[in-house]
mmCIF file of C-alpha atoms and ligand atoms in Angstrom:
data_model
loop_
_atom_site.group_PDB
_atom_site.id
_atom_site.type_symbol
_atom_site.label_atom_id
_atom_site.label_comp_id
_atom_site.label_asym_id
_atom_site.label_seq_id
_atom_site.Cartn_x
_atom_site.Cartn_y
_atom_site.Cartn_z
ATOM 1 C CA MET A 1238 37.699 3.326 14.362
ATOM 2 C CA ARG A 1239 40.259 0.624 12.890
ATOM 3 C CA ILE A 1240 40.347 -3.107 13.457
ATOM 4 C CA ALA A 1241 42.948 -3.975 15.448
ATOM 5 C CA PRO A 1242 46.214 -5.682 14.094
ATOM 6 C CA THR A 1243 45.463 -9.312 16.728
ATOM 7 C CA LEU A 1244 45.668 -12.434 16.259
ATOM 8 C CA ASN A 1245 42.222 -14.053 15.967
ATOM 9 C CA SER A 1246 42.422 -17.679 15.258
ATOM 10 C CA VAL A 1247 42.889 -20.820 17.795
ATOM 11 C CA ASN A 1248 46.006 -21.853 16.195
ATOM 12 C CA THR A 1249 48.570 -19.728 14.938
ATOM 13 C CA GLY A 1250 49.587 -22.063 12.064
ATOM 14 C CA GLU A 1251 52.751 -22.605 14.108
ATOM 15 C CA GLY A 1252 51.685 -26.174 16.082
ATOM 16 C CA LYS A 1253 51.765 -23.680 18.804
ATOM 17 C CA LYS A 1254 47.570 -22.009 20.246
ATOM 18 C CA TYR A 1255 47.773 -18.994 20.273
ATOM 19 C CA VAL A 1256 45.017 -17.743 22.938
ATOM 20 C CA ARG A 1257 43.332 -14.132 22.865
ATOM 21 C CA ILE A 1258 42.328 -12.405 26.084
ATOM 22 C CA LEU A 1259 39.374 -10.122 26.501
ATOM 23 C CA ASP A 1260 40.269 -7.787 29.488
ATOM 24 C CA THR A 1261 36.645 -6.250 31.177
ATOM 25 C CA THR A 1262 38.712 -4.277 34.115
ATOM 26 C CA LEU A 1263 36.994 -1.215 32.594
ATOM 27 C CA ARG A 1264 32.803 -3.349 32.002
ATOM 28 C CA ASP A 1265 33.032 -6.456 35.116
ATOM 29 C CA GLY A 1266 35.599 -4.666 36.878
ATOM 30 C CA GLU A 1267 34.181 -1.907 37.161
ATOM 31 C CA GLN A 1268 30.726 -3.103 37.863
ATOM 32 C CA MET A 1269 32.553 -4.500 41.648
ATOM 33 C CA PRO A 1270 30.303 -2.780 43.903
ATOM 34 C CA GLY A 1271 31.331 0.610 44.999
ATOM 35 C CA ILE A 1272 33.202 1.641 41.791
ATOM 36 C CA ALA A 1273 33.312 4.263 39.236
ATOM 37 C CA LEU A 1274 35.659 5.985 36.855
ATOM 38 C CA ARG A 1275 35.963 9.036 34.627
ATOM 39 C CA PRO A 1276 36.326 8.601 31.145
ATOM 40 C CA ASP A 1277 40.059 10.442 32.057
ATOM 41 C CA GLN A 1278 40.560 7.154 34.558
ATOM 42 C CA LYS A 1279 39.460 4.658 32.307
ATOM 43 C CA LEU A 1280 41.102 5.562 28.967
ATOM 44 C CA LYS A 1281 44.152 6.255 31.392
ATOM 45 C CA ILE A 1282 43.534 2.318 31.944
ATOM 46 C CA ALA A 1283 42.830 1.079 28.970
ATOM 47 C CA LEU A 1284 46.048 2.713 27.548
ATOM 48 C CA ALA A 1285 47.359 0.273 30.272
ATOM 49 C CA LEU A 1286 46.291 -2.690 29.061
ATOM 50 C CA GLU A 1287 46.693 -1.587 25.385
ATOM 51 C CA ASP A 1288 50.758 -1.575 26.487
ATOM 52 C CA LEU A 1289 50.196 -4.688 28.074
ATOM 53 C CA GLY A 1290 49.430 -6.719 25.848
ATOM 54 C CA VAL A 1291 46.193 -7.654 25.512
ATOM 55 C CA ASP A 1292 44.021 -7.932 22.290
ATOM 56 C CA SER A 1293 40.964 -7.059 22.820
ATOM 57 C CA ILE A 1294 39.541 -4.661 25.723
ATOM 58 C CA GLU A 1295 36.060 -4.533 26.984
ATOM 59 C CA ALA A 1296 35.703 -0.439 27.662
ATOM 60 C CA GLY A 1297 32.772 -0.056 29.404
ATOM 61 C CA PHE A 1298 28.403 -0.391 28.710
ATOM 62 C CA PRO A 1299 27.804 2.631 27.323
ATOM 63 C CA ILE A 1300 24.189 2.402 27.685
ATOM 64 C CA THR A 1301 24.815 2.656 31.027
ATOM 65 C CA SER A 1302 25.512 6.377 31.094
ATOM 66 C CA SER A 1303 26.606 9.405 28.780
ATOM 67 C CA GLY A 1304 29.677 10.024 30.823
ATOM 68 C CA GLU A 1305 29.988 6.239 30.256
ATOM 69 C CA PHE A 1306 29.218 6.464 26.761
ATOM 70 C CA GLU A 1307 32.162 9.381 26.629
ATOM 71 C CA ALA A 1308 34.706 6.680 28.078
ATOM 72 C CA VAL A 1309 33.354 3.962 25.920
ATOM 73 C CA LYS A 1310 34.088 6.274 22.472
ATOM 74 C CA ILE A 1311 37.410 8.002 23.818
ATOM 75 C CA ILE A 1312 38.902 4.561 24.513
ATOM 76 C CA ALA A 1313 37.990 3.627 21.144
ATOM 77 C CA ARG A 1314 39.461 7.174 19.113
ATOM 78 C CA GLU A 1315 42.693 6.425 21.233
ATOM 79 C CA ILE A 1316 43.739 2.561 21.195
ATOM 80 C CA SER A 1317 44.826 1.182 18.772
ATOM 81 C CA SER A 1318 46.950 -1.895 18.909
ATOM 82 C CA SER A 1319 44.248 -3.891 21.011
ATOM 83 C CA GLU A 1320 40.993 -4.334 19.753
ATOM 84 C CA VAL A 1321 38.037 -1.621 21.441
ATOM 85 C CA ILE A 1322 35.015 -3.837 22.511
ATOM 86 C CA ALA A 1323 31.340 -2.547 24.307
ATOM 87 C CA LEU A 1324 28.631 -4.594 25.899
ATOM 88 C CA ALA A 1325 24.908 -4.215 24.522
ATOM 89 C CA ARG A 1326 22.344 -5.908 25.736
ATOM 90 C CA SER A 1327 20.447 -7.604 22.871
ATOM 91 C CA VAL A 1328 17.781 -4.706 21.913
ATOM 92 C CA LYS A 1329 18.131 -1.833 19.414
ATOM 93 C CA GLU A 1330 18.800 0.549 21.884
ATOM 94 C CA ASP A 1331 21.586 -0.317 23.303
ATOM 95 C CA ILE A 1332 23.542 -1.844 19.693
ATOM 96 C CA ASP A 1333 22.572 1.846 18.800
ATOM 97 C CA LYS A 1334 25.137 3.648 21.821
ATOM 98 C CA VAL A 1335 27.963 0.793 21.122
ATOM 99 C CA ILE A 1336 27.707 1.847 17.121
ATOM 100 C CA ASN A 1337 28.020 5.945 17.772
ATOM 101 C CA ALA A 1338 30.490 4.735 19.890
ATOM 102 C CA ASP A 1339 32.292 3.846 17.642
ATOM 103 C CA THR A 1340 34.804 0.942 18.407
ATOM 104 C CA ASP A 1341 35.846 -2.080 16.644
ATOM 105 C CA ALA A 1342 33.317 -5.265 17.820
ATOM 106 C CA ILE A 1343 30.356 -5.913 20.097
ATOM 107 C CA HIS A 1344 29.936 -7.673 22.947
ATOM 108 C CA LEU A 1345 26.185 -8.655 22.928
ATOM 109 C CA PHE A 1346 24.689 -10.726 25.530
ATOM 110 C CA ILE A 1347 20.724 -12.012 26.359
ATOM 111 C CA ALA A 1348 20.293 -15.010 29.037
ATOM 112 C CA THR A 1349 19.588 -18.536 28.209
ATOM 113 C CA SER A 1350 19.505 -21.014 31.352
ATOM 114 C CA ASP A 1351 15.439 -21.607 32.374
ATOM 115 C CA ILE A 1352 15.910 -19.039 35.741
ATOM 116 C CA HIS A 1353 16.701 -16.273 33.743
ATOM 117 C CA MET A 1354 14.314 -16.718 30.800
ATOM 118 C CA LYS A 1355 11.791 -17.378 32.925
ATOM 119 C CA TYR A 1356 12.011 -14.658 35.946
ATOM 120 C CA LYS A 1357 13.890 -11.834 34.474
ATOM 121 C CA LEU A 1358 13.624 -11.391 30.735
ATOM 122 C CA ARG A 1359 9.756 -13.039 30.465
ATOM 123 C CA LEU A 1360 10.617 -14.620 26.929
ATOM 124 C CA SER A 1361 9.939 -18.389 26.114
ATOM 125 C CA PRO A 1362 13.162 -20.277 24.620
ATOM 126 C CA GLN A 1363 12.113 -19.546 21.109
ATOM 127 C CA GLN A 1364 11.501 -15.292 21.413
ATOM 128 C CA VAL A 1365 15.444 -15.730 22.852
ATOM 129 C CA ILE A 1366 16.538 -17.629 20.238
ATOM 130 C CA GLU A 1367 15.375 -14.358 17.884
ATOM 131 C CA ARG A 1368 16.353 -11.550 19.806
ATOM 132 C CA ALA A 1369 19.885 -12.921 20.069
ATOM 133 C CA VAL A 1370 19.709 -13.582 15.820
ATOM 134 C CA ALA A 1371 18.108 -9.769 15.597
ATOM 135 C CA ALA A 1372 20.505 -7.819 17.462
ATOM 136 C CA VAL A 1373 23.873 -9.951 15.518
ATOM 137 C CA GLU A 1374 22.095 -9.261 12.364
ATOM 138 C CA TYR A 1375 21.481 -5.783 13.738
ATOM 139 C CA ALA A 1376 24.565 -4.927 14.770
ATOM 140 C CA ARG A 1377 26.772 -6.691 12.191
ATOM 141 C CA SER A 1378 24.892 -4.921 9.278
ATOM 142 C CA HIS A 1379 26.947 -1.271 10.925
ATOM 143 C CA GLY A 1380 30.020 -3.377 10.678
ATOM 144 C CA LEU A 1381 31.000 -4.024 13.792
ATOM 145 C CA ILE A 1382 32.833 -7.677 15.130
ATOM 146 C CA ILE A 1383 30.573 -9.747 16.806
ATOM 147 C CA GLU A 1384 31.121 -11.595 20.018
ATOM 148 C CA PHE A 1385 27.928 -12.925 21.951
ATOM 149 C CA SER A 1386 27.754 -14.336 25.443
ATOM 150 C CA ALA A 1387 24.727 -16.872 26.425
ATOM 151 C CA GLU A 1388 24.376 -15.502 30.355
ATOM 152 C CA ASP A 1389 24.418 -18.241 32.480
ATOM 153 C CA ALA A 1390 25.349 -20.714 30.197
ATOM 154 C CA THR A 1391 26.728 -23.316 32.623
ATOM 155 C CA ARG A 1392 22.959 -23.282 34.218
ATOM 156 C CA THR A 1393 21.585 -23.276 30.524
ATOM 157 C CA ASN A 1394 20.750 -26.728 29.045
ATOM 158 C CA PRO A 1395 23.145 -27.855 26.245
ATOM 159 C CA GLU A 1396 21.412 -28.285 24.064
ATOM 160 C CA PHE A 1397 19.815 -25.476 24.027
ATOM 161 C CA LEU A 1398 22.639 -23.385 24.227
ATOM 162 C CA THR A 1399 23.979 -25.218 21.180
ATOM 163 C CA ARG A 1400 20.992 -23.990 19.340
ATOM 164 C CA VAL A 1401 21.567 -20.441 20.358
ATOM 165 C CA PHE A 1402 25.057 -20.720 19.296
ATOM 166 C CA GLN A 1403 24.114 -21.922 16.376
ATOM 167 C CA ALA A 1404 21.332 -19.957 15.556
ATOM 168 C CA VAL A 1405 24.377 -16.699 16.386
ATOM 169 C CA VAL A 1406 27.282 -18.036 14.244
ATOM 170 C CA ASP A 1407 24.842 -18.701 11.070
ATOM 171 C CA ALA A 1408 23.877 -15.134 11.899
ATOM 172 C CA GLY A 1409 27.326 -13.621 11.483
ATOM 173 C CA ALA A 1410 28.565 -13.718 15.505
ATOM 174 C CA SER A 1411 32.534 -15.139 15.576
ATOM 175 C CA ARG A 1412 33.211 -15.418 19.059
ATOM 176 C CA ILE A 1413 30.832 -17.642 21.020
ATOM 177 C CA ASP A 1414 30.904 -17.201 25.350
ATOM 178 C CA ILE A 1415 29.984 -19.446 27.411
ATOM 179 C CA ALA A 1416 29.214 -17.156 30.384
ATOM 180 C CA ASP A 1417 29.409 -18.814 33.509
ATOM 181 C CA THR A 1418 27.497 -15.990 35.395
ATOM 182 C CA VAL A 1419 27.080 -16.866 38.845
ATOM 183 C CA GLY A 1420 30.454 -18.894 39.278
ATOM 184 C CA VAL A 1421 29.272 -22.511 39.228
ATOM 185 C CA ALA A 1422 31.919 -24.010 36.890
ATOM 186 C CA TYR A 1423 34.333 -26.850 37.862
ATOM 187 C CA PRO A 1424 37.223 -27.159 35.948
ATOM 188 C CA SER A 1425 35.594 -30.561 34.559
ATOM 189 C CA SER A 1426 32.093 -29.014 33.575
ATOM 190 C CA MET A 1427 33.290 -26.227 32.678
ATOM 191 C CA ALA A 1428 35.589 -28.755 29.699
ATOM 192 C CA ARG A 1429 32.961 -31.072 29.044
ATOM 193 C CA LEU A 1430 31.019 -27.704 27.884
ATOM 194 C CA VAL A 1431 33.421 -26.101 25.797
ATOM 195 C CA SER A 1432 33.870 -29.471 24.450
ATOM 196 C CA HIS A 1433 29.933 -30.459 23.431
ATOM 197 C CA ILE A 1434 29.868 -26.413 22.210
ATOM 198 C CA ARG A 1435 32.859 -27.172 19.820
ATOM 199 C CA SER A 1436 31.639 -30.664 18.479
ATOM 200 C CA SER A 1437 27.830 -29.237 17.867
ATOM 201 C CA VAL A 1438 27.933 -25.977 16.840
ATOM 202 C CA LYS A 1439 28.936 -25.830 13.094
ATOM 203 C CA GLY A 1440 31.014 -22.538 11.681
ATOM 204 C CA ASN A 1441 33.946 -20.877 11.745
ATOM 205 C CA TYR A 1442 33.790 -18.742 15.198
ATOM 206 C CA ILE A 1443 35.260 -18.817 18.190
ATOM 207 C CA ILE A 1444 34.273 -20.369 21.437
ATOM 208 C CA SER A 1445 35.395 -17.783 25.033
ATOM 209 C CA VAL A 1446 35.069 -18.388 28.584
ATOM 210 C CA HIS A 1447 33.615 -16.056 30.943
ATOM 211 C CA CYS A 1448 34.358 -16.961 34.958
ATOM 212 C CA HIS A 1449 33.754 -15.191 38.095
ATOM 213 C CA ASN A 1450 35.119 -16.183 40.657
ATOM 214 C CA ASP A 1451 32.345 -17.409 43.603
ATOM 215 C CA PHE A 1452 33.513 -20.731 44.217
ATOM 216 C CA GLY A 1453 36.825 -19.387 44.153
ATOM 217 C CA MET A 1454 37.063 -21.644 40.659
ATOM 218 C CA ALA A 1455 37.429 -18.832 38.273
ATOM 219 C CA THR A 1456 40.834 -19.212 36.932
ATOM 220 C CA ALA A 1457 40.873 -23.071 37.097
ATOM 221 C CA ASN A 1458 37.837 -22.861 34.483
ATOM 222 C CA SER A 1459 39.267 -20.936 32.725
ATOM 223 C CA VAL A 1460 42.392 -22.778 31.851
ATOM 224 C CA ALA A 1461 40.495 -25.743 31.578
ATOM 225 C CA GLY A 1462 37.765 -24.378 28.974
ATOM 226 C CA VAL A 1463 41.183 -23.010 27.185
ATOM 227 C CA GLU A 1464 42.532 -26.837 27.423
ATOM 228 C CA ALA A 1465 39.070 -28.211 26.136
ATOM 229 C CA GLY A 1466 39.248 -26.019 23.330
ATOM 230 C CA ALA A 1467 38.346 -22.240 23.969
ATOM 231 C CA GLY A 1468 40.968 -19.972 21.776
ATOM 232 C CA GLN A 1469 39.608 -17.112 24.217
ATOM 233 C CA ILE A 1470 39.363 -15.954 27.657
ATOM 234 C CA HIS A 1471 37.436 -12.975 29.672
ATOM 235 C CA ALA A 1472 39.447 -12.156 32.981
ATOM 236 C CA THR A 1473 40.113 -8.919 34.787
ATOM 237 C CA ILE A 1474 43.272 -7.537 36.251
ATOM 238 C CA LEU A 1475 43.626 -8.709 40.191
ATOM 239 C CA GLY A 1476 40.054 -10.267 39.410
ATOM 240 C CA VAL A 1477 37.830 -7.369 40.169
ATOM 241 C CA GLY A 1478 34.556 -7.880 39.281
ATOM 242 C CA GLU A 1479 30.617 -8.280 40.294
ATOM 243 C CA ARG A 1480 31.082 -9.959 43.874
ATOM 244 C CA ALA A 1481 33.659 -12.886 43.765
ATOM 245 C CA GLY A 1482 34.741 -11.413 40.931
ATOM 246 C CA ASN A 1483 35.909 -12.408 37.291
ATOM 247 C CA ALA A 1484 39.315 -14.848 36.553
ATOM 248 C CA ALA A 1485 42.358 -12.754 37.095
ATOM 249 C CA LEU A 1486 44.479 -11.923 33.607
ATOM 250 C CA GLU A 1487 47.566 -11.502 35.488
ATOM 251 C CA GLU A 1488 46.609 -15.629 36.920
ATOM 252 C CA VAL A 1489 44.980 -17.060 33.665
ATOM 253 C CA ALA A 1490 47.441 -15.747 31.152
ATOM 254 C CA ALA A 1491 50.998 -17.236 33.291
ATOM 255 C CA ALA A 1492 49.011 -20.535 33.316
ATOM 256 C CA ILE A 1493 47.597 -20.726 29.750
ATOM 257 C CA LYS A 1494 51.557 -19.414 28.684
ATOM 258 C CA PHE A 1495 53.652 -21.788 31.771
ATOM 259 C CA LEU A 1496 51.357 -24.683 31.963
ATOM 260 C CA LEU A 1497 49.537 -24.978 28.879
ATOM 261 C CA GLY A 1498 52.704 -23.692 27.102
ATOM 262 C CA PHE A 1499 50.302 -21.631 24.650
ATOM 263 C CA ASP A 1500 51.056 -18.567 23.203
ATOM 264 C CA THR A 1501 49.793 -15.333 24.526
ATOM 265 C CA ARG A 1502 50.712 -11.333 23.545
ATOM 266 C CA ILE A 1503 50.573 -10.482 27.647
ATOM 267 C CA LYS A 1504 54.205 -8.728 28.352
ATOM 268 C CA PHE A 1505 54.732 -9.968 31.659
ATOM 269 C CA ASP A 1506 56.830 -6.850 32.345
ATOM 270 C CA ARG A 1507 54.226 -4.343 32.098
ATOM 271 C CA ILE A 1508 52.195 -6.025 34.307
ATOM 272 C CA ASN A 1509 52.611 -4.383 38.532
ATOM 273 C CA SER A 1510 52.097 -1.566 36.795
ATOM 274 C CA VAL A 1511 48.658 -2.308 35.820
ATOM 275 C CA VAL A 1512 48.500 -3.513 39.082
ATOM 276 C CA GLN A 1513 49.522 -0.387 40.563
ATOM 277 C CA LEU A 1514 47.229 1.315 38.520
ATOM 278 C CA ILE A 1515 43.873 -0.584 39.273
ATOM 279 C CA THR A 1516 45.255 -1.502 42.942
ATOM 280 C CA GLU A 1517 44.834 3.055 43.398
ATOM 281 C CA ARG A 1518 41.876 3.167 41.424
ATOM 282 C CA TYR A 1519 39.955 0.547 42.504
ATOM 283 C CA GLY A 1520 41.198 1.315 46.443
ATOM 284 C CA LEU A 1521 42.730 -2.099 46.730
ATOM 285 C CA VAL A 1522 45.409 -3.956 49.453
ATOM 286 C CA ILE A 1523 46.432 -6.885 47.562
ATOM 287 C CA PRO A 1524 46.827 -9.845 49.896
ATOM 288 C CA PRO A 1525 50.943 -10.907 49.939
ATOM 289 C CA ASN A 1526 49.633 -14.549 49.207
ATOM 290 C CA LYS A 1527 48.491 -13.473 45.863
ATOM 291 C CA ALA A 1528 49.296 -15.301 43.400
ATOM 292 C CA ILE A 1529 52.177 -14.307 40.373
ATOM 293 C CA VAL A 1530 51.865 -10.582 41.834
ATOM 294 C CA GLY A 1531 51.121 -10.865 45.692
ATOM 295 C CA ARG A 1532 54.290 -9.829 47.485
ATOM 296 C CA ASN A 1533 54.950 -13.333 49.092
ATOM 297 C CA ALA A 1534 54.176 -15.428 45.380
ATOM 298 C CA PHE A 1535 57.760 -15.638 45.240
ATOM 299 C CA SER A 1536 58.937 -15.388 49.282
ATOM 300 C CA HIS A 1537 61.242 -18.079 50.533
ATOM 301 C CA GLU A 1538 61.791 -17.890 54.797
ATOM 302 C CA SER A 1539 61.347 -21.716 55.431
ATOM 303 C CA GLY A 1540 65.097 -23.493 55.704
ATOM 304 C CA ILE A 1541 64.533 -26.384 54.054
ATOM 305 C CA HIS A 1542 63.201 -24.258 51.178
ATOM 306 C CA VAL A 1543 65.338 -22.085 51.461
ATOM 307 C CA HIS A 1544 68.103 -24.627 51.468
ATOM 308 C CA GLY A 1545 66.335 -26.045 48.151
ATOM 309 C CA ILE A 1546 66.198 -22.769 46.482
ATOM 310 C CA LEU A 1547 69.881 -21.619 46.343
ATOM 311 C CA SER A 1548 70.968 -24.512 45.346
ATOM 312 C CA HIS A 1549 68.410 -25.095 42.577
ATOM 313 C CA PRO A 1550 65.590 -22.136 42.318
ATOM 314 C CA LEU A 1551 63.149 -24.885 41.047
ATOM 315 C CA THR A 1552 63.206 -26.829 43.393
ATOM 316 C CA TYR A 1553 60.656 -24.618 45.395
ATOM 317 C CA GLU A 1554 59.471 -22.114 42.241
ATOM 318 C CA PRO A 1555 57.054 -23.191 39.576
ATOM 319 C CA ILE A 1556 58.844 -20.504 37.465
ATOM 320 C CA ASP A 1557 61.304 -18.132 37.515
ATOM 321 C CA PRO A 1558 59.774 -14.486 38.961
ATOM 322 C CA SER A 1559 61.833 -12.832 36.332
ATOM 323 C CA LEU A 1560 58.905 -14.725 33.496
ATOM 324 C CA VAL A 1561 55.685 -12.302 35.292
ATOM 325 C CA GLY A 1562 58.228 -9.569 36.416
ATOM 326 C CA ALA A 1563 58.509 -10.528 39.899
ATOM 327 C CA GLU A 1564 61.501 -10.615 41.766
ATOM 328 C CA ARG A 1565 62.662 -13.553 44.730
ATOM 329 C CA ARG A 1566 62.842 -12.656 48.248
ATOM 330 C CA ILE A 1567 64.483 -14.839 50.863
ATOM 331 C CA VAL A 1568 62.790 -13.813 53.854
ATOM 332 C CA ILE A 1569 63.796 -14.357 57.934
ATOM 333 C CA GLY A 1570 61.941 -15.378 60.772
ATOM 334 C CA LYS A 1571 61.537 -18.257 63.071
ATOM 335 C CA HIS A 1572 61.294 -20.724 60.120
ATOM 336 C CA SER A 1573 64.967 -19.570 59.037
ATOM 337 C CA GLY A 1574 67.496 -22.332 58.360
ATOM 338 C CA LYS A 1575 71.116 -21.301 58.806
ATOM 339 C CA HIS A 1576 71.294 -21.018 54.594
ATOM 340 C CA ALA A 1577 69.061 -18.526 54.376
ATOM 341 C CA VAL A 1578 71.249 -16.846 57.166
ATOM 342 C CA MET A 1579 74.293 -17.274 55.190
ATOM 343 C CA PHE A 1580 72.876 -15.760 52.109
ATOM 344 C CA VAL A 1581 71.289 -12.721 54.748
ATOM 345 C CA LEU A 1582 74.292 -12.203 55.590
ATOM 346 C CA LYS A 1583 76.585 -12.178 53.168
ATOM 347 C CA GLN A 1584 73.842 -9.984 50.925
ATOM 348 C CA LEU A 1585 74.728 -7.014 53.582
ATOM 349 C CA GLY A 1586 78.844 -7.599 52.752
ATOM 350 C CA TYR A 1587 79.685 -10.508 55.490
ATOM 351 C CA GLU A 1588 81.782 -13.001 55.275
ATOM 352 C CA PRO A 1589 80.776 -14.798 58.166
ATOM 353 C CA ARG A 1590 82.052 -17.891 60.309
ATOM 354 C CA ASP A 1591 79.966 -20.828 61.028
ATOM 355 C CA SER A 1592 79.648 -20.366 64.779
ATOM 356 C CA VAL A 1593 78.682 -16.193 63.878
ATOM 357 C CA VAL A 1594 75.510 -17.473 61.761
ATOM 358 C CA ASP A 1595 74.445 -19.953 64.343
ATOM 359 C CA ALA A 1596 74.652 -17.456 66.706
ATOM 360 C CA VAL A 1597 72.611 -14.640 64.885
ATOM 361 C CA LEU A 1598 70.399 -17.532 64.385
ATOM 362 C CA LYS A 1599 69.781 -17.743 67.616
ATOM 363 C CA ARG A 1600 69.025 -14.648 67.982
ATOM 364 C CA ILE A 1601 66.366 -14.385 65.018
ATOM 365 C CA LYS A 1602 64.385 -17.442 66.287
ATOM 366 C CA GLU A 1603 64.386 -15.759 70.099
ATOM 367 C CA LEU A 1604 63.223 -13.040 68.549
ATOM 368 C CA ALA A 1605 60.556 -14.172 66.777
ATOM 369 C CA ASP A 1606 59.196 -15.876 69.152
ATOM 370 C CA GLN A 1607 58.456 -12.732 70.581
ATOM 371 C CA GLY A 1608 56.570 -11.674 68.060
ATOM 372 C CA ILE A 1609 58.754 -9.805 65.825
ATOM 373 C CA LYS A 1610 59.273 -9.329 62.263
ATOM 374 C CA VAL A 1611 62.846 -9.899 61.761
ATOM 375 C CA ASP A 1612 63.731 -7.350 58.800
ATOM 376 C CA TYR A 1613 67.493 -7.268 57.127
ATOM 377 C CA LYS A 1614 67.715 -3.913 59.305
ATOM 378 C CA ILE A 1615 67.148 -5.951 62.365
ATOM 379 C CA VAL A 1616 69.399 -8.816 61.497
ATOM 380 C CA GLU A 1617 72.413 -6.399 60.597
ATOM 381 C CA ASP A 1618 71.684 -5.580 63.860
ATOM 382 C CA ILE A 1619 71.989 -8.769 65.054
ATOM 383 C CA ILE A 1620 75.344 -9.280 63.230
ATOM 384 C CA LYS A 1621 76.604 -6.383 65.237
ATOM 385 C CA GLU A 1622 75.388 -7.334 68.694
ATOM 386 C CA VAL A 1623 76.593 -11.071 67.936
ATOM 387 C CA ALA A 1624 80.450 -10.389 66.113
ATOM 388 C CA GLY A 1625 80.614 -7.144 69.012
ATOM 389 C CA GLY A 1626 80.866 -4.844 65.806
ATOM 390 C CA GLY A 1627 83.404 -6.149 64.144
HETATM 391 O O1 KIV B 1389 28.801 -12.736 33.679
HETATM 392 C C1 KIV B 1389 28.304 -12.717 33.006
HETATM 393 O O2 KIV B 1389 27.153 -13.076 32.351
HETATM 394 C C2 KIV B 1389 28.568 -11.083 31.818
HETATM 395 C C3 KIV B 1389 27.945 -11.238 31.084
HETATM 396 C C4 KIV B 1389 27.451 -9.995 30.438
HETATM 397 C C5 KIV B 1389 29.401 -11.698 29.654
HETATM 398 O O3 KIV B 1389 29.161 -10.551 32.600
HETATM 399 ZN ZN1 ZN B 1390 30.151 -11.816 33.818
#
């Protein structure tokens, strides 16, 4: 076991806030229905996540099975530049498994909402606090870094949440996580909760947010949490996870960097290879319109947009695609205009007259109106036909 050399503070001291990224593709992401990975498959993904630059890799939930325990142990042994963390309920049996897997950190959790305490845990609020504190003290006595999650925090009485977090911070937790377990937060409610915890819990700790996507707001809520003072976000590649999934790492990391202007360690030029690995292992097809990594994220067809892009890319792109390892594509179709056709023809090595461009565009629109998808090969056929091969 070693402590990874990652930044652990909310502020770098250079005026630029640093936000930690805890990747949970191998834990919450593996809880996606129908997914089960072998230890060697999990290790391969962990190595790719380390290469991507995540601060912390949540490798799994060791109590789940012997294979899961093995996977976490191997990952803890092989990963050197990201922290390795594993999940445990606030019970000795789970904590012992994490201790034996020899990770850097432990992710302890207990539910704090009335509905969970009453119907799932069958514990009183006071008993929940006692369990949480006992778990933190026990894990701490074994030298583990402690991240503590209040499960269902966003449906928890905020005053009770403060009491729980204050108790675990006093017992030695260095990161406290607000889990939006069933995805009911929205940006302003998440920001309010982060601010409330920040101002009411005393001590030295980082606030983390763990957002689920049940209402499609996991990315927005994570960003709102960071804006309000969270120093870490939990995310998974492509947002894989339970039900509608978790916050998508590639989206949150890009928003933190390019919209909020904060630092992370994510190397976007590695994102595509990690995404490819996850799509293969998790059997996914990326929707073309998926933010940042979808095929259409930086594609342009409409005549007005292509004209703008060709004059200055920032007219219709929020950032240069190369900043997130993507490429710009000019797509030809029914909505194309003259500038796009001229651009594509030049790309194909032609220097056409205006009248030729007009004729090619007319033919493209005829084909598109018949439902035919016009690719560059078809454009080339059209220009040969229009120009009579000349
Ligand atoms: O969604 C959740 O509440 C969790 C906890 C284990 C943090 O994944
Ligand atoms: Zn979760």
